[in-house]
JSON list of C-alpha atoms in Angstrom, two decimals:
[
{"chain": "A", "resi": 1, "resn": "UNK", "atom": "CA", "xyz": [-139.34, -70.04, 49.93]},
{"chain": "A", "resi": 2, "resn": "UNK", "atom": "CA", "xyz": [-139.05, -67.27, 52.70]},
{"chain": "A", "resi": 3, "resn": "UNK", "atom": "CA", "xyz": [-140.46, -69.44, 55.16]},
{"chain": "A", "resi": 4, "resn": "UNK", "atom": "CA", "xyz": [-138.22, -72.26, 54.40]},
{"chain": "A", "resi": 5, "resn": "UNK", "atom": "CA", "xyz": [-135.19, -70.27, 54.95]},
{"chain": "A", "resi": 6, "resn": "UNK", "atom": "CA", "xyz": [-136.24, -69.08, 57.86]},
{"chain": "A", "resi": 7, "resn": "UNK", "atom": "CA", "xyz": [-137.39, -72.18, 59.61]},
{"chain": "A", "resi": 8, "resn": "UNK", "atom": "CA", "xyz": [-133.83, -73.06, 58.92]},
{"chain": "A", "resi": 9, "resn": "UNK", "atom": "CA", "xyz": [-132.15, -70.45, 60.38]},
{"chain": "A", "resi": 10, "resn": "UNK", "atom": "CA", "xyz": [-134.69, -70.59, 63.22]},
{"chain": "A", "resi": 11, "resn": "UNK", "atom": "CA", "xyz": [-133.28, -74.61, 63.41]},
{"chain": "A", "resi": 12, "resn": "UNK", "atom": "CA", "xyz": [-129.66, -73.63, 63.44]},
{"chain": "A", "resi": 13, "resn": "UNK", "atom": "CA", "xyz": [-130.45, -71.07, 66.03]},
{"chain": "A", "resi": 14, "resn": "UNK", "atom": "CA", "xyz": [-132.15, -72.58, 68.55]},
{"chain": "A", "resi": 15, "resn": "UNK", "atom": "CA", "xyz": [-131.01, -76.22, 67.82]},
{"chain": "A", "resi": 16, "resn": "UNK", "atom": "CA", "xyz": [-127.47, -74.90, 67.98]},
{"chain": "A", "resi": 17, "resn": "UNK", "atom": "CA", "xyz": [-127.30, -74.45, 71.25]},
{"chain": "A", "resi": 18, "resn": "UNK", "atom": "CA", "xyz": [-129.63, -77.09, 72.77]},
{"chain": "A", "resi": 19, "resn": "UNK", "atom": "CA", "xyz": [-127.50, -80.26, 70.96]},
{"chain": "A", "resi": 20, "resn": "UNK", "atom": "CA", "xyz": [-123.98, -78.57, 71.76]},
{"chain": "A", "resi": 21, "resn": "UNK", "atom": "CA", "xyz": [-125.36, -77.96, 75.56]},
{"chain": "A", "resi": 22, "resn": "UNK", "atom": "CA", "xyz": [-126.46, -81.46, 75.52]},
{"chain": "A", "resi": 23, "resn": "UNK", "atom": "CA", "xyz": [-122.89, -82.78, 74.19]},
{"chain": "A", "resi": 24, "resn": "UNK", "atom": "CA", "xyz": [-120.94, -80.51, 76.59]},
{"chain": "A", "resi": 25, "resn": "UNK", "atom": "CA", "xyz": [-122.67, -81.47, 79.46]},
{"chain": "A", "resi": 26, "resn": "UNK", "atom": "CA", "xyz": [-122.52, -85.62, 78.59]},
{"chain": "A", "resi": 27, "resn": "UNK", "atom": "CA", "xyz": [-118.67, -84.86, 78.13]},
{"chain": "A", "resi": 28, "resn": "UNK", "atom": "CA", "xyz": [-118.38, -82.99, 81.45]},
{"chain": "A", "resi": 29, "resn": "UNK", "atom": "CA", "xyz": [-120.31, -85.68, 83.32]},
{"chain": "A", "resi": 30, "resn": "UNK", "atom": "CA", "xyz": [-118.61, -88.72, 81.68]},
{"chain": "A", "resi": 31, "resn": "UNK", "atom": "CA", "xyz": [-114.90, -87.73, 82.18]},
{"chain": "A", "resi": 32, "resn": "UNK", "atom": "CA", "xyz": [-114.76, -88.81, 86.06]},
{"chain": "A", "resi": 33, "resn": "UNK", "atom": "CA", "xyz": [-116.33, -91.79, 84.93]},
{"chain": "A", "resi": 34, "resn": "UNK", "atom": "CA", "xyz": [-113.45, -92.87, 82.31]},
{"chain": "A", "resi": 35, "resn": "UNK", "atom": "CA", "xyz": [-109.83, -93.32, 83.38]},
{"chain": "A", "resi": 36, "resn": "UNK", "atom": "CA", "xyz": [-107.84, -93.31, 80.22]},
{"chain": "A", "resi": 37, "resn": "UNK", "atom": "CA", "xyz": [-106.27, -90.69, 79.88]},
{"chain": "A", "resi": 38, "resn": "UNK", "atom": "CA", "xyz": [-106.21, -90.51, 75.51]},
{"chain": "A", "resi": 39, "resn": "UNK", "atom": "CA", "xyz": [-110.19, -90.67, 76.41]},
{"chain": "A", "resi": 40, "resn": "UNK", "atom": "CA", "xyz": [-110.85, -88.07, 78.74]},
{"chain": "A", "resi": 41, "resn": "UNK", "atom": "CA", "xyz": [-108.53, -85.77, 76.10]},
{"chain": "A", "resi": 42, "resn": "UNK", "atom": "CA", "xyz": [-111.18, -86.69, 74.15]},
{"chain": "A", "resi": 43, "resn": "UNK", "atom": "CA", "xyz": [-114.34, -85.88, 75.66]},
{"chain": "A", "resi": 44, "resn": "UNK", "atom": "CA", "xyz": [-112.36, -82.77, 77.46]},
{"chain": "A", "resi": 45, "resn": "UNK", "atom": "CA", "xyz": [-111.75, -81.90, 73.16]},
{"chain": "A", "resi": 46, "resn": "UNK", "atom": "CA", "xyz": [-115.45, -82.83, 72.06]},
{"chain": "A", "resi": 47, "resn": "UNK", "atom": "CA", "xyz": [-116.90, -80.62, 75.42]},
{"chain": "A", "resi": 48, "resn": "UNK", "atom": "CA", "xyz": [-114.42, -77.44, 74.18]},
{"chain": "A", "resi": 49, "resn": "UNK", "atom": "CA", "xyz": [-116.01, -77.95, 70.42]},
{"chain": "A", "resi": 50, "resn": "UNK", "atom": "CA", "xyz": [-119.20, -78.28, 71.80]},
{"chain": "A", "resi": 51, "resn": "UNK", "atom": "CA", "xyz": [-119.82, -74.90, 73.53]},
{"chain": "A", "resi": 52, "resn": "UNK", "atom": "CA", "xyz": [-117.97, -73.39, 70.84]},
{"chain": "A", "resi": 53, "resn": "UNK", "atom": "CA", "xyz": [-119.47, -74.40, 67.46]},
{"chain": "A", "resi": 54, "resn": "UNK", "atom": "CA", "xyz": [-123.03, -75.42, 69.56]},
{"chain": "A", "resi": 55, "resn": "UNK", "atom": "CA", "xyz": [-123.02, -72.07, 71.69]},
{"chain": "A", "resi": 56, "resn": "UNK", "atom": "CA", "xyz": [-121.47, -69.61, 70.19]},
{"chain": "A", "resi": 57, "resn": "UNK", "atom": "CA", "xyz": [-121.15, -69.80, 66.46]},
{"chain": "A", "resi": 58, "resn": "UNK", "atom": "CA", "xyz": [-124.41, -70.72, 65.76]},
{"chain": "A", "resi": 59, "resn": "UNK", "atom": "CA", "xyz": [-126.53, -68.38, 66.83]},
{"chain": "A", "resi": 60, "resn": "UNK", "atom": "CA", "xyz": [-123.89, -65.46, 65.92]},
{"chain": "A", "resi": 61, "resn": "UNK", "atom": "CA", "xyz": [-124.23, -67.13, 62.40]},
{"chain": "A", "resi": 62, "resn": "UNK", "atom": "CA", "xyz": [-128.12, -66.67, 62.11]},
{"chain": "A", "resi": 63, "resn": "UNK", "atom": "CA", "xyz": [-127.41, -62.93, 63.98]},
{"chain": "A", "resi": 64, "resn": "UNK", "atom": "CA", "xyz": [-125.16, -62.43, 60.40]},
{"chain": "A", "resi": 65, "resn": "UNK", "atom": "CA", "xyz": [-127.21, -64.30, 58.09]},
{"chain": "A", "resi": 66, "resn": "UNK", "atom": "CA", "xyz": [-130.84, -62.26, 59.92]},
{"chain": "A", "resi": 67, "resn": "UNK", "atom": "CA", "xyz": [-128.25, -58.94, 58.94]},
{"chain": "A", "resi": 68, "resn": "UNK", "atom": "CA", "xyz": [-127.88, -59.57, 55.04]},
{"chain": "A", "resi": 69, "resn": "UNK", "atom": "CA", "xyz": [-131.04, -61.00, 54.54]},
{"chain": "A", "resi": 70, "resn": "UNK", "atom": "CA", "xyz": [-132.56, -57.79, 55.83]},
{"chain": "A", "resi": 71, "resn": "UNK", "atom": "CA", "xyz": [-130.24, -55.71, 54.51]},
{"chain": "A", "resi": 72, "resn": "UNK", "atom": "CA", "xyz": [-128.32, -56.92, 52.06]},
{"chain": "A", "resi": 73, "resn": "UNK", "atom": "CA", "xyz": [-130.42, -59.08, 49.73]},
{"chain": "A", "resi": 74, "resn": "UNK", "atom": "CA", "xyz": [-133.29, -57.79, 47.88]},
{"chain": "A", "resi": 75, "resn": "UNK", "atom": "CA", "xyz": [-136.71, -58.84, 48.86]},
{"chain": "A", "resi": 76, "resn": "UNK", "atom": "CA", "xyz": [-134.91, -60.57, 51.89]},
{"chain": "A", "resi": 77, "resn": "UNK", "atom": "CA", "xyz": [-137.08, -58.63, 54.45]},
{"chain": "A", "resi": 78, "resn": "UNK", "atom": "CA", "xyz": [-139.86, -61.17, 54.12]},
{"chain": "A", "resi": 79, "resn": "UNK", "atom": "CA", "xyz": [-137.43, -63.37, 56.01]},
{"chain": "A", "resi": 80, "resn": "UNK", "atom": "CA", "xyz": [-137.35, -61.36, 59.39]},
{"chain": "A", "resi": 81, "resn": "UNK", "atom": "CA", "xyz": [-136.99, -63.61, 62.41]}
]
């Protein structure tokens, strides 16, 4: 069971980042491309989410998550990352 949480967490931390850098960078190449305007507000919107929820939040969420399961929950240290 340890090991299955933390290949999740390890998931959400690394493939955080790598799908929400992939989805930032589509957005910021395909808004030259499009010319309405509702779209580009779009993609500008999706980009913004992106690096937020892709970049930032996830791997601050397995930094909190790594915290109480070494320090919080008992028997939790067998899930260091």
């Amino acid at each position: 069971m340890a090991q299955t949480v933390k290949n999740v967490f390890m998931l959400i931390q690394f493939g955080g980042p790598l799908i929400g850098g992939v989805i930032a960078l589509g957005a910021t190449v395909a808004i030259p491309i499009v010319r309405r305007v509702d779209t580009k507000r779009e993609l500008k919107e999706a980009r913004t989410q992106a690096v937020i929820w892709g970049i930032v939040v996830a791997p601050l969420g397995t930094a909190i998550v790594q915290f109480l399961l070494n320090n919080v929950v008992a028997g939790g240290a067998s899930c260091a990352f």
